[in-house]
Coordinates of C-alpha atoms and ligand atoms in Angstrom, one line a residue:
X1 CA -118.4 -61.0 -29.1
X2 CA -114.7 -61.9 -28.6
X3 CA -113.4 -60.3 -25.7
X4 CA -109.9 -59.0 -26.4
X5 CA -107.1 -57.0 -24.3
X6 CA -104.2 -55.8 -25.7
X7 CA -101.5 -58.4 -25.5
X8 CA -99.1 -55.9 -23.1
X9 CA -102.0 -55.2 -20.8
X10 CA -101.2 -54.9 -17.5
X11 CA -103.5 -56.9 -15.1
X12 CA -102.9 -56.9 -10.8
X13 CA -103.9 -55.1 -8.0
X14 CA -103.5 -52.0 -5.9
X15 CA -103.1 -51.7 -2.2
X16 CA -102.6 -48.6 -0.1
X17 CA -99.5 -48.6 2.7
X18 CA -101.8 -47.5 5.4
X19 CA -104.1 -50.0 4.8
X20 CA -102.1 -52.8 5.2
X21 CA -98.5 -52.3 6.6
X22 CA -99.6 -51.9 9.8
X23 CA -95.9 -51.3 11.8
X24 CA -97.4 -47.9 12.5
X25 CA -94.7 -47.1 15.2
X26 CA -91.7 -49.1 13.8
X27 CA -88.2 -48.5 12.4
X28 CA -89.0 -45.2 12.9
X29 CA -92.2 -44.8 11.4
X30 CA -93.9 -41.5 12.5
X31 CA -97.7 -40.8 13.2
X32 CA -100.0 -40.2 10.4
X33 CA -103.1 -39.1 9.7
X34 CA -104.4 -42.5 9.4
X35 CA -103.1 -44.0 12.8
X36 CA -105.5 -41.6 14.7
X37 CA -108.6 -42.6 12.9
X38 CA -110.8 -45.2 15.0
X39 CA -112.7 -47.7 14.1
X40 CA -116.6 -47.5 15.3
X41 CA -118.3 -50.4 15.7
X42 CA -121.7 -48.6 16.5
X43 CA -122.0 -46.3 14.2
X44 CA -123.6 -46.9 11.0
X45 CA -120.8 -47.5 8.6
X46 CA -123.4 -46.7 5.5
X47 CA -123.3 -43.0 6.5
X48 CA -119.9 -42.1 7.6
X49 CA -119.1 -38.5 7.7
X50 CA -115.5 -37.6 8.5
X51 CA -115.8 -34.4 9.4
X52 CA -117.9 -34.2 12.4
X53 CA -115.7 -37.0 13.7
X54 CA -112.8 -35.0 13.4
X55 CA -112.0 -32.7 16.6
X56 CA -108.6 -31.2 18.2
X57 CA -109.3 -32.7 21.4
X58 CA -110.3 -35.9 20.1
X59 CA -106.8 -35.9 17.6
X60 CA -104.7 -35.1 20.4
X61 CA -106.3 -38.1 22.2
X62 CA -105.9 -40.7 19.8
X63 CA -102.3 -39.6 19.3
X64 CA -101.7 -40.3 23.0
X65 CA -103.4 -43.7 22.8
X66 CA -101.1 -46.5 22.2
X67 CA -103.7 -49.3 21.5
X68 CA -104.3 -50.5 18.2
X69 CA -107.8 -52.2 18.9
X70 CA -109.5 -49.3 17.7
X71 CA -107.3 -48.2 15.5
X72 CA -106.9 -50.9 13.0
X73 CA -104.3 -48.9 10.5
X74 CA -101.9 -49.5 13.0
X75 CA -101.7 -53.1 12.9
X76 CA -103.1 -53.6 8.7
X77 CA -102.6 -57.0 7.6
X78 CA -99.3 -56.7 8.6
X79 CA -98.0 -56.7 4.7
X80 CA -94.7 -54.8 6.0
X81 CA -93.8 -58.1 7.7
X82 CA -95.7 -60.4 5.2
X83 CA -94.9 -58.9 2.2
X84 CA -93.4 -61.6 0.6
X85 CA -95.8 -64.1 1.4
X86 CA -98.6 -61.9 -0.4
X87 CA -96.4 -61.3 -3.6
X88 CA -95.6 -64.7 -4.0
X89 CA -99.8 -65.2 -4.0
X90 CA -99.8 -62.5 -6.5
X91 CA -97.2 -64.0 -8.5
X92 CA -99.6 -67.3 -8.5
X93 CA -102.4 -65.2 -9.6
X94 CA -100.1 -63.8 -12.6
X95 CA -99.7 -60.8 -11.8
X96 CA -98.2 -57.6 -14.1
X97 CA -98.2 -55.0 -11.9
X98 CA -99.1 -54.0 -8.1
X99 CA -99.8 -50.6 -7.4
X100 CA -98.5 -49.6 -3.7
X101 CA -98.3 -46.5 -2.0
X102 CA -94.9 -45.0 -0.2
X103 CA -95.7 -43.8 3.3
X104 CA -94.5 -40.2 4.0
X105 CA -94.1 -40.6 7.7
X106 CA -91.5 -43.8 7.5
X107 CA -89.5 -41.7 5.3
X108 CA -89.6 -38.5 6.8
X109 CA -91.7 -39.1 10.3
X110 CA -92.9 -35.9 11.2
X111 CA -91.9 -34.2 7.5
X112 CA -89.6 -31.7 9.0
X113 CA -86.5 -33.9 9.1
X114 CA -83.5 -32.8 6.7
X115 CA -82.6 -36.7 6.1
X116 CA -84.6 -39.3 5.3
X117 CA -85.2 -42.2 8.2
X118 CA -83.0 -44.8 6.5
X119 CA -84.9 -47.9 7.9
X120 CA -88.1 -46.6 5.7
X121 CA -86.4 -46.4 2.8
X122 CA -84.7 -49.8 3.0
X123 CA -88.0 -51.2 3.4
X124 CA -89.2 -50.1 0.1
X125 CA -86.0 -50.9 -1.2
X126 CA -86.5 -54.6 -0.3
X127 CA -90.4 -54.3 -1.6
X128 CA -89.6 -53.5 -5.1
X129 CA -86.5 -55.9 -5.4
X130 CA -89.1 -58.3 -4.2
X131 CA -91.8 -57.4 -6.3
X132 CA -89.4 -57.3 -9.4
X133 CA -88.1 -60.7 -8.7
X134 CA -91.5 -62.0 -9.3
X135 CA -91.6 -60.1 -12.4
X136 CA -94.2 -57.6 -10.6
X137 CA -94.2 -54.3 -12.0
X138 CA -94.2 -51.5 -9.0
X139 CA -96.6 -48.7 -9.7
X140 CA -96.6 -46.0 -7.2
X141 CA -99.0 -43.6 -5.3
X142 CA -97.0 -41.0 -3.8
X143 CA -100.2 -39.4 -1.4
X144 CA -102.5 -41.9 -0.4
X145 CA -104.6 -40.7 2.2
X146 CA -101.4 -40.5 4.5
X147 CA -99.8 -37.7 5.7
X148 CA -97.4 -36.6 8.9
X149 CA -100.2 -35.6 11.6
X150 CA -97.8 -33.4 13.1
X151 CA -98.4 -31.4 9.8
X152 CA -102.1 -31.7 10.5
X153 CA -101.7 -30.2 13.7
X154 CA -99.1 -27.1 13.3
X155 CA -100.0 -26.0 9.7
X156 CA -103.6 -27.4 9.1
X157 CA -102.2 -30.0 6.9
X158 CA -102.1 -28.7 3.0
X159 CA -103.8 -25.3 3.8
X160 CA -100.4 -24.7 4.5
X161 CA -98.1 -23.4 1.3
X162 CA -95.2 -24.9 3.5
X163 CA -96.2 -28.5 2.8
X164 CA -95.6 -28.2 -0.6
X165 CA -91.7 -27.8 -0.2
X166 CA -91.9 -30.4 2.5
X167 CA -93.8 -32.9 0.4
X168 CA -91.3 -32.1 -2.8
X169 CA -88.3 -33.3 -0.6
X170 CA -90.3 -36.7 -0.3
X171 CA -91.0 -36.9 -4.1
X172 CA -87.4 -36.2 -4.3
X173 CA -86.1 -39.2 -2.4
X174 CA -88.7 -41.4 -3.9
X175 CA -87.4 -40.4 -7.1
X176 CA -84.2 -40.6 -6.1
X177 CA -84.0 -44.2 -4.4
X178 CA -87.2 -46.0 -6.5
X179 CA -86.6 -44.3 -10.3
X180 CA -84.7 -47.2 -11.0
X181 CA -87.6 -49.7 -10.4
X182 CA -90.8 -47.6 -11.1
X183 CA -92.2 -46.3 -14.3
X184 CA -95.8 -45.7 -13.5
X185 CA -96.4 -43.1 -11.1
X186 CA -99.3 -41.0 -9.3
X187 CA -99.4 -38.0 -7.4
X188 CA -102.5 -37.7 -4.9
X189 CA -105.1 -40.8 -4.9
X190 CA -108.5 -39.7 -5.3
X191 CA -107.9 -35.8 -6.1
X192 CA -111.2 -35.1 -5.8
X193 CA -111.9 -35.8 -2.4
X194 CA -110.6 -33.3 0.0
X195 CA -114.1 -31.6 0.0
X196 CA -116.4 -35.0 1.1
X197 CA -113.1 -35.9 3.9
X198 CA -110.8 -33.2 4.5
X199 CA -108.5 -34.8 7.2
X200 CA -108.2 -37.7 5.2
X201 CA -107.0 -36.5 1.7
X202 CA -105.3 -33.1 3.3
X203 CA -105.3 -33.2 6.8
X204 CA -107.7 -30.6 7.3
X205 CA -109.2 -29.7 11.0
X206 CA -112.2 -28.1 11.3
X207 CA -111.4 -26.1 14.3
X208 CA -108.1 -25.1 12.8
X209 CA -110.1 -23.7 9.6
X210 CA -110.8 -20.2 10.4
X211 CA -112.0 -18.8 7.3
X212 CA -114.5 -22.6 6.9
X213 CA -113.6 -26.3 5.9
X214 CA -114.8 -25.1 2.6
X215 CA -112.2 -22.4 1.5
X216 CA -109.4 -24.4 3.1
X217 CA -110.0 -27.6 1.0
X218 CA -109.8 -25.2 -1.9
X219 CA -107.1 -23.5 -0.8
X220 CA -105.0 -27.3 0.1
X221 CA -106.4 -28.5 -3.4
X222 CA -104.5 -25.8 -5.0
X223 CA -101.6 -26.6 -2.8
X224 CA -102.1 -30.1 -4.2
X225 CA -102.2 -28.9 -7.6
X226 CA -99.1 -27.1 -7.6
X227 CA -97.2 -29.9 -6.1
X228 CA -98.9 -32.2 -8.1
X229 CA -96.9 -30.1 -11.3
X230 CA -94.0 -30.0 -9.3
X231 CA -93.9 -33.6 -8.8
X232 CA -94.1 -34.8 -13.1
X233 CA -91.5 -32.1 -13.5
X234 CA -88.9 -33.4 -10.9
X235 CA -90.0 -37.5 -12.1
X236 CA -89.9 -35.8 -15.6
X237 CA -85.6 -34.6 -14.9
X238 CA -84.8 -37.5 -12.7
X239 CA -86.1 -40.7 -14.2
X240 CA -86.3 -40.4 -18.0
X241 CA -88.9 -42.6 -19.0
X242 CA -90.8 -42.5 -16.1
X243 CA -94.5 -41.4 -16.6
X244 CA -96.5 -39.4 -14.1
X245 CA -100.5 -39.9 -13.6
X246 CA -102.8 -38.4 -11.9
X247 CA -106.3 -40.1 -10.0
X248 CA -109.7 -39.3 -10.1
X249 CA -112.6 -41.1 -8.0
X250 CA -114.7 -41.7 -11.2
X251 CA -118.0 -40.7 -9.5
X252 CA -120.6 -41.1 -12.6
X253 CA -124.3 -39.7 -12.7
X254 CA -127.0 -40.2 -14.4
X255 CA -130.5 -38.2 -14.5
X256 CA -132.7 -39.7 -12.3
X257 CA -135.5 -38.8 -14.9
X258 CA -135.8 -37.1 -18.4
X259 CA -136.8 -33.8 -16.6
X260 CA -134.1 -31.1 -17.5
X261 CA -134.0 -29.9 -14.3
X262 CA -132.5 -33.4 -13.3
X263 CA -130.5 -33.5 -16.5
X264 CA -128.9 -30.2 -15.2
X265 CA -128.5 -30.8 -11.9
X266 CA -126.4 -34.0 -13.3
X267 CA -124.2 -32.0 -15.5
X268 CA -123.2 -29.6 -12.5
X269 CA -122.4 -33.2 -10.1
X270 CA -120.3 -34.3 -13.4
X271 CA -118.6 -31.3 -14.5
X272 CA -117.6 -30.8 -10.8
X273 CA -116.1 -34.7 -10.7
X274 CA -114.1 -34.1 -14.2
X275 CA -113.2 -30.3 -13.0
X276 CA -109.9 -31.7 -10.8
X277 CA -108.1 -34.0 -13.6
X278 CA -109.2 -31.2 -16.0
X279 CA -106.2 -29.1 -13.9
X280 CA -103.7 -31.6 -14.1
X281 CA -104.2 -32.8 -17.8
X282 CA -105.2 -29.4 -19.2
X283 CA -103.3 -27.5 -17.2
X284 CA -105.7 -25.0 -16.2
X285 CA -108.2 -24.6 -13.9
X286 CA -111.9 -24.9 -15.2
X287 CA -113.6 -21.4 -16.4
X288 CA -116.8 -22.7 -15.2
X289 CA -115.3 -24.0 -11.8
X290 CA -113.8 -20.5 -11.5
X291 CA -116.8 -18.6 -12.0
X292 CA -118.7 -20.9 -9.1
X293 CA -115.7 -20.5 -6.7
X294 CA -116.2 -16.4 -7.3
X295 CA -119.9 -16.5 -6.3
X296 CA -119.1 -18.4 -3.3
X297 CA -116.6 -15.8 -2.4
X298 CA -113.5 -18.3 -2.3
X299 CA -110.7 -16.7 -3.3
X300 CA -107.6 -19.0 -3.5
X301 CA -104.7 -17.5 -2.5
X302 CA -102.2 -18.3 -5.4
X303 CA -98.4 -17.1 -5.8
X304 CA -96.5 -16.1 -9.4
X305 CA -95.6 -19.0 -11.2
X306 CA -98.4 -21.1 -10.2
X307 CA -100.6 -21.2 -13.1
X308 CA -97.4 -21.1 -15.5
X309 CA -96.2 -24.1 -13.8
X310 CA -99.4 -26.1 -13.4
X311 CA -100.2 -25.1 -17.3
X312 CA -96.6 -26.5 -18.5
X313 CA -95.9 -29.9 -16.3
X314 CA -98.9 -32.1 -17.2
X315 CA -99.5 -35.6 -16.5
X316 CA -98.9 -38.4 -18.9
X317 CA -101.4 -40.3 -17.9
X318 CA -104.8 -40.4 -16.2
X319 CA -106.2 -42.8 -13.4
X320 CA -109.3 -43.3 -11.7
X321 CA -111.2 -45.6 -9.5
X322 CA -114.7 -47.0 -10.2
X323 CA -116.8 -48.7 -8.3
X324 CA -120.1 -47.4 -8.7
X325 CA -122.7 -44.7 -10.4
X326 CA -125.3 -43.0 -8.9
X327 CA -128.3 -40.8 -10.3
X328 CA -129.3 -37.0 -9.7
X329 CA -132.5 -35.5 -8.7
X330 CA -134.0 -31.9 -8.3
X331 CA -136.9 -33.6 -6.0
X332 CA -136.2 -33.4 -2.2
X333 CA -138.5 -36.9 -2.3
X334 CA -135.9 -39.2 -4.3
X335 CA -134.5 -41.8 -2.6
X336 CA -130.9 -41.3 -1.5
X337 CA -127.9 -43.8 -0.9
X338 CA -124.3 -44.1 0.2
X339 CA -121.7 -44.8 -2.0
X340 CA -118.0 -44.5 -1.8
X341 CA -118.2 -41.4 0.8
X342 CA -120.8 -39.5 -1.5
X343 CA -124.7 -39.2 -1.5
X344 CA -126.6 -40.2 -4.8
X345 CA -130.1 -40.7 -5.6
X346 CA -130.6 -44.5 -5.8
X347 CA -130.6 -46.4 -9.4
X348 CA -134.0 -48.5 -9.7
X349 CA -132.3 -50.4 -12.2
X350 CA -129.1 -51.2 -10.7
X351 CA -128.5 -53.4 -7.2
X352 CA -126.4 -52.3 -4.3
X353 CA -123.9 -53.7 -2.4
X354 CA -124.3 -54.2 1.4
X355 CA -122.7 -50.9 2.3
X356 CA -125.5 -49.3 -0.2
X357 CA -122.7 -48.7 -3.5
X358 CA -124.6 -49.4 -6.6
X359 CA -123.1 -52.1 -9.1
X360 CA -122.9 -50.5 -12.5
X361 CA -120.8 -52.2 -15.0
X362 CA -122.2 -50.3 -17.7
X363 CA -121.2 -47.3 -16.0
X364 CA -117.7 -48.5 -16.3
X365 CA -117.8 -48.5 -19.8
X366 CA -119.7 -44.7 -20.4
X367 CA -116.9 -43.8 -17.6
X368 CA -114.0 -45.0 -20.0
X369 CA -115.0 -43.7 -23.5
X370 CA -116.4 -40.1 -21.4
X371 CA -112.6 -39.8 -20.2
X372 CA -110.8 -40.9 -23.1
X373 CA -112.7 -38.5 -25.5
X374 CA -112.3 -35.9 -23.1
X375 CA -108.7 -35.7 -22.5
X376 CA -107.2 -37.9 -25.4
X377 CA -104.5 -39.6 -23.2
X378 CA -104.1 -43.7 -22.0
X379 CA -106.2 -44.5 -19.2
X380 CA -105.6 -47.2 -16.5
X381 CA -108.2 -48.4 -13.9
X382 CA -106.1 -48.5 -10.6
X383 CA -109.1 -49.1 -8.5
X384 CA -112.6 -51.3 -8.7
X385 CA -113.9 -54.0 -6.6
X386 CA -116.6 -55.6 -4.6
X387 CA -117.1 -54.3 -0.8
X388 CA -118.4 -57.5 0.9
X389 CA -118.5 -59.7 3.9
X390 CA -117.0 -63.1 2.7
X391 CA -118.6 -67.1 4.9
X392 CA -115.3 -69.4 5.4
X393 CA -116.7 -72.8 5.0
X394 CA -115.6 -75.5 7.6
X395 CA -113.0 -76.5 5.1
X396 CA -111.8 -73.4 5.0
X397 CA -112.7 -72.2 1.2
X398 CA -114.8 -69.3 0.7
X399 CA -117.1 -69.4 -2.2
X400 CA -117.1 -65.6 -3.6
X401 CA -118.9 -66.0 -6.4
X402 CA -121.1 -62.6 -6.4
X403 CA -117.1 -61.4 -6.2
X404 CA -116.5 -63.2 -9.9
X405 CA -119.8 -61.7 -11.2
X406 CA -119.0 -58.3 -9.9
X407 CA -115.6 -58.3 -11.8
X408 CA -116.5 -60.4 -15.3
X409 CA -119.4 -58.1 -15.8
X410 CA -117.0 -55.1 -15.3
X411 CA -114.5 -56.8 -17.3
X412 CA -117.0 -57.8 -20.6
X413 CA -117.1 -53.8 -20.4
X414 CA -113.8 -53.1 -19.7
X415 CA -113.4 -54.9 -22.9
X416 CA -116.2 -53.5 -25.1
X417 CA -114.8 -50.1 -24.2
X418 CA -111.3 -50.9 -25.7
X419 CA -113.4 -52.6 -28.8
X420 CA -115.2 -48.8 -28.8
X421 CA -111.4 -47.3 -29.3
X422 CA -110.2 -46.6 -25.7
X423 CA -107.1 -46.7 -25.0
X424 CA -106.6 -48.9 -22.2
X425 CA -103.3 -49.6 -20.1
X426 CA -104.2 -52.0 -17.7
X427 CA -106.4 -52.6 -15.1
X428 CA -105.5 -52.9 -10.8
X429 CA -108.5 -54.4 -9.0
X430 CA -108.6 -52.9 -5.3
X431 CA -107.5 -55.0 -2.5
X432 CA -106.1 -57.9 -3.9
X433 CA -106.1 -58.7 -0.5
X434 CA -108.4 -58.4 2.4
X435 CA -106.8 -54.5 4.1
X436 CA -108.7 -52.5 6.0
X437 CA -111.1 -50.4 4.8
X438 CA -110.1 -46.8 4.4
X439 CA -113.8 -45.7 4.6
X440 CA -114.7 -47.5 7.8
X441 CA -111.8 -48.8 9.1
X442 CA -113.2 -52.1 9.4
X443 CA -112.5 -55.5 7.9
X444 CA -115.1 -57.1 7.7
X445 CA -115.5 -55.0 4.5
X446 CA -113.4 -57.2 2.4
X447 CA -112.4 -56.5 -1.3
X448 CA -109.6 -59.7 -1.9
X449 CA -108.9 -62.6 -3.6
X450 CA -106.9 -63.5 -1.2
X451 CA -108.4 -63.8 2.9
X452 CA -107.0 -62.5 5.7
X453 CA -107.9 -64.3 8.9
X454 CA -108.8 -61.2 11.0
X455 CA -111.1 -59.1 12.5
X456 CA -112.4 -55.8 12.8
X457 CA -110.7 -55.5 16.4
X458 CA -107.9 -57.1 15.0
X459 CA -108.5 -60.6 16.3
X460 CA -107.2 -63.6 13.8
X461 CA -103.9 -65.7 13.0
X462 CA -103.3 -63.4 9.7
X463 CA -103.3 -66.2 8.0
X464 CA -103.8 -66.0 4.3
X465 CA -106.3 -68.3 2.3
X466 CA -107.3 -68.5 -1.4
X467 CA -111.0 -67.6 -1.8
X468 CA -112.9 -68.8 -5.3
X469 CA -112.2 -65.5 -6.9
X470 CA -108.4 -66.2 -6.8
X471 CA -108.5 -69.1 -9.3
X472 CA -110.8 -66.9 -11.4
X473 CA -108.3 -63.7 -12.0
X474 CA -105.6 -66.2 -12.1
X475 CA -107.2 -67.9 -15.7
X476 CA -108.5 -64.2 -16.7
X477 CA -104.9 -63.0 -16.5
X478 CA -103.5 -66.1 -17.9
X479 CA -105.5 -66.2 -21.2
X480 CA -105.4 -61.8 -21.3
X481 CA -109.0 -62.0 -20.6
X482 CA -110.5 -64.7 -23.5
X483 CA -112.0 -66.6 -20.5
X484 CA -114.0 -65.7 -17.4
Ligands
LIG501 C1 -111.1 -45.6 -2.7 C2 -109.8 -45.4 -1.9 O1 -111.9 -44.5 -2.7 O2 -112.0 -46.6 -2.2 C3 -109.3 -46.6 -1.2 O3 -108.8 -44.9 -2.8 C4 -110.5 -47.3 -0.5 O4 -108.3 -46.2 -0.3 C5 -111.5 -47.7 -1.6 O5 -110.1 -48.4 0.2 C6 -112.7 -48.5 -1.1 O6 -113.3 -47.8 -0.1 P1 -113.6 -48.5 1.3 O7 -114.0 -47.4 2.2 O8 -114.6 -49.5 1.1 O9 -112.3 -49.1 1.8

């Protein structure tokens, strides 16, 4: 088979601001969420779980603590410094499009402000003139696991219905300042995930959770949702043209056996995954979703106007991030393992990466043609990529080649979907460039094309290198995918 892209398709890379600007406390930068998570070098990075990490006492600690050691968000791979250097690296590599996220805090630091900090906004002023000038197309993740911490702490983050006016005067500045240079935006990366890390995606605190983590991730997703409505119908008004997506962590699973009881217990994990794009392309929440939310006696609290407003200001678009599938099982016996902060029952069929994520480019495929028939708009796949510890030879070159296999065998069914009738906008591989990982906070976990001589304790020269992988995606973008 001839493998075949659309001739406009739009090949690059996505990065997220807090995971490689670094600059945490300049120009007037403000502390997020992110800046106060630590990297931990003994604990098992395979089985990460956020929450019992996450403590007032230990918040206000970090918050005081004005290292960055342990804290590598604060330092990235200092991309706000080194921006252009890394575009014109993606410019080599051919890129269409880059998808970035805008920091809250270094426009509004503490999201209380009535003006924005202009220092932050000139900074993303100069990153989209500079990604333009290389022909780069800016696509844009308003809420990327990054919030004002000081919203954290007085309002337990997006529990709080205030955060939704706060967060719309962000929107409005971005849409304000950046219409002019963005088409493709997104409202919240990943809107799934506030229930598997709560500080992360909506700076939850346990202790600060009185009726449970569980009902206030329901109650800060429907905050989410709203502002998620609120946010295509101010781009919709102020940037004509401009299309609004939204993001799903594509988690896909299969029955571990033919026994219904598997089969069933897959439908609920899938139905659960689909349930949060269901709101924002539908419009409405789930029947299903409801009915479970009733028998476990959460009632989300929900003002007039909601439901109107979420049912009428759809997105135009919907995104999602792939990077592995994992089976379901009713038997307490089947083997379980990590991937991309969830639990699944391991694959027999398929191999796993280091950090235990099972490689399924199949899946990739079944993922594409599942979403497309289900909500009959474009797709685009803004995240997918190979977790992995990278050798630099004594030359200096680094020979990724299980890199290249992870992404031509994603790509052969990237491109047997569109043959199958998806419609397919374009494609952003995740960290084009080594960041650090939002998981772990480590880098040794690297995802790029391009390597970034550093650390996990932040030791290196930041120097930038071009691994194998790098000439690869440059010839798959220049010939739209005929050779890899
Ligand atoms: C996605 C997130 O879930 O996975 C990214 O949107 C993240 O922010 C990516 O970096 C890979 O996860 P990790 O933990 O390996 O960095």
């Amino acid at each position: 088979m001839k493998l075949k892209f659309p001739s406009n398709f739009l090949w690059g890379g996505a990065l997220a601001a807090n995971q490689c600007e670094g600059a945490w406390n300049e120009d007037g930068k403000g502390l997020s969420v992110q800046d106060v998570q630590a990297f931990k070098p003994k604990v098992d990075q395979k089985n990460l779980k956020e929450n019992t990490a996450v403590t007032l006492e230990g918040l206000k600690a970090a918050a005081a603590e004005t290292d960055t050691t342990y804290y590598p968000k604060r330092h990235g791979i200092d991309f706000y410094h080194r921006y252009e250097e890394d575009l014109d690296l993606f410019k080599e590599m051919g890129f269409k499009i880059l998808r970035v996220s805008i920091q809250w805090t270094r426009l509004y630091p503490t999201g209380h402000e009535a003006e924005p900090n202009l220092k932050g906004v000139e900074f993303y002023h100069r990153l989209f003139t500079a990604m333009k000038a290389r022909g780069i197309e800016p696509m844009v993740t308003l809420h990327h696991y990054e919030m004002p911490l000081s919203l954290a702490f007085s309002g337990n983050g997006w529990v709080s219905r205030d955060v939704i006016g706060l967060f719309m005067k962000f929107c409005e500045t971005c849409f304000r300042e950046y219409g002019k240079y963005v088409k493709y935006w997104m409202g919240f990366n990943e809107i799934d995930s506030c229930g598997r890390h709560p500080f992360t995606s909506a700076g939850i605190i346990p202790e600060l959770s009185t009726e449970g983590v569980d009902k206030a991730c329901y109650q800060a997703l429907h905050h989410q949702f709203v502002a998620s409505a609120l946010a295509a119908k101010m781009l919709h008004e102020m940037v004509p043209g401009a299309l609004m997506g939204c993001m799903l962590t594509k988690l896909t699973c299969y029955p571990y056996t033919c026994e219904p009881m598997d089969a069933l217990a897959t439908q609920k994990r899938n139905l659960e995954n689909l349930s949060y794009t269901d709101v924002l392309v539908f419009g409405e929440y789930p029947k299903l979703i409801l009915r479970d939310l009733e028998k476990r006696d959460i009632n989300i609290k929900m003002e007039e106007g909601d439901l109107k407003l979420i049912k009428e200001n759809t997105v135009d678009y919907v995104s999602f991030s792939y990077y592995m599938s994992m089976t379901e099982s009713v038997s307490p016996d089947a083997p379980r393992t990590p991937g991309n902060t969830v639990l699944g029952v391991k694959n027999p069929y398929l191999k796993s990466s280091e950090w235990g994520w099972q490689t399924d480019p199949v899946g990739l495929r079944f993922s594409l043609i599942e979403m497309y028939d289900r909500y009959k708009k474009p797709l685009f796949v803004v995240e997918n990529g190979l977790g992995a510890r990278d050798r630099v030879e004594e030359d200096g070159s680094i020979h990724d080649d299980y890199r290249i296999e992870y992404f031509r065998n994603h790509f052969v069914e990237m491109a047997k979907a569109i043959d199958d009738g998806v419609e397919l906008l374009g494609y952003t591989s995740w960290g084009p460039i080594d960041i650090i990982s939002a998981s772990g906070n480590q880098m040794s976990k690297r995802y790029g094309f391009i390597y970034v001589d550093q650390d996990d304790y932040g030791k290196g020269t930041l120097a930038r290198s071009r691994k194998d992988s790098f000439y690869w995606y440059k010839k798959v973008i220049e010939t739209n995918g005929e050779e890899m």
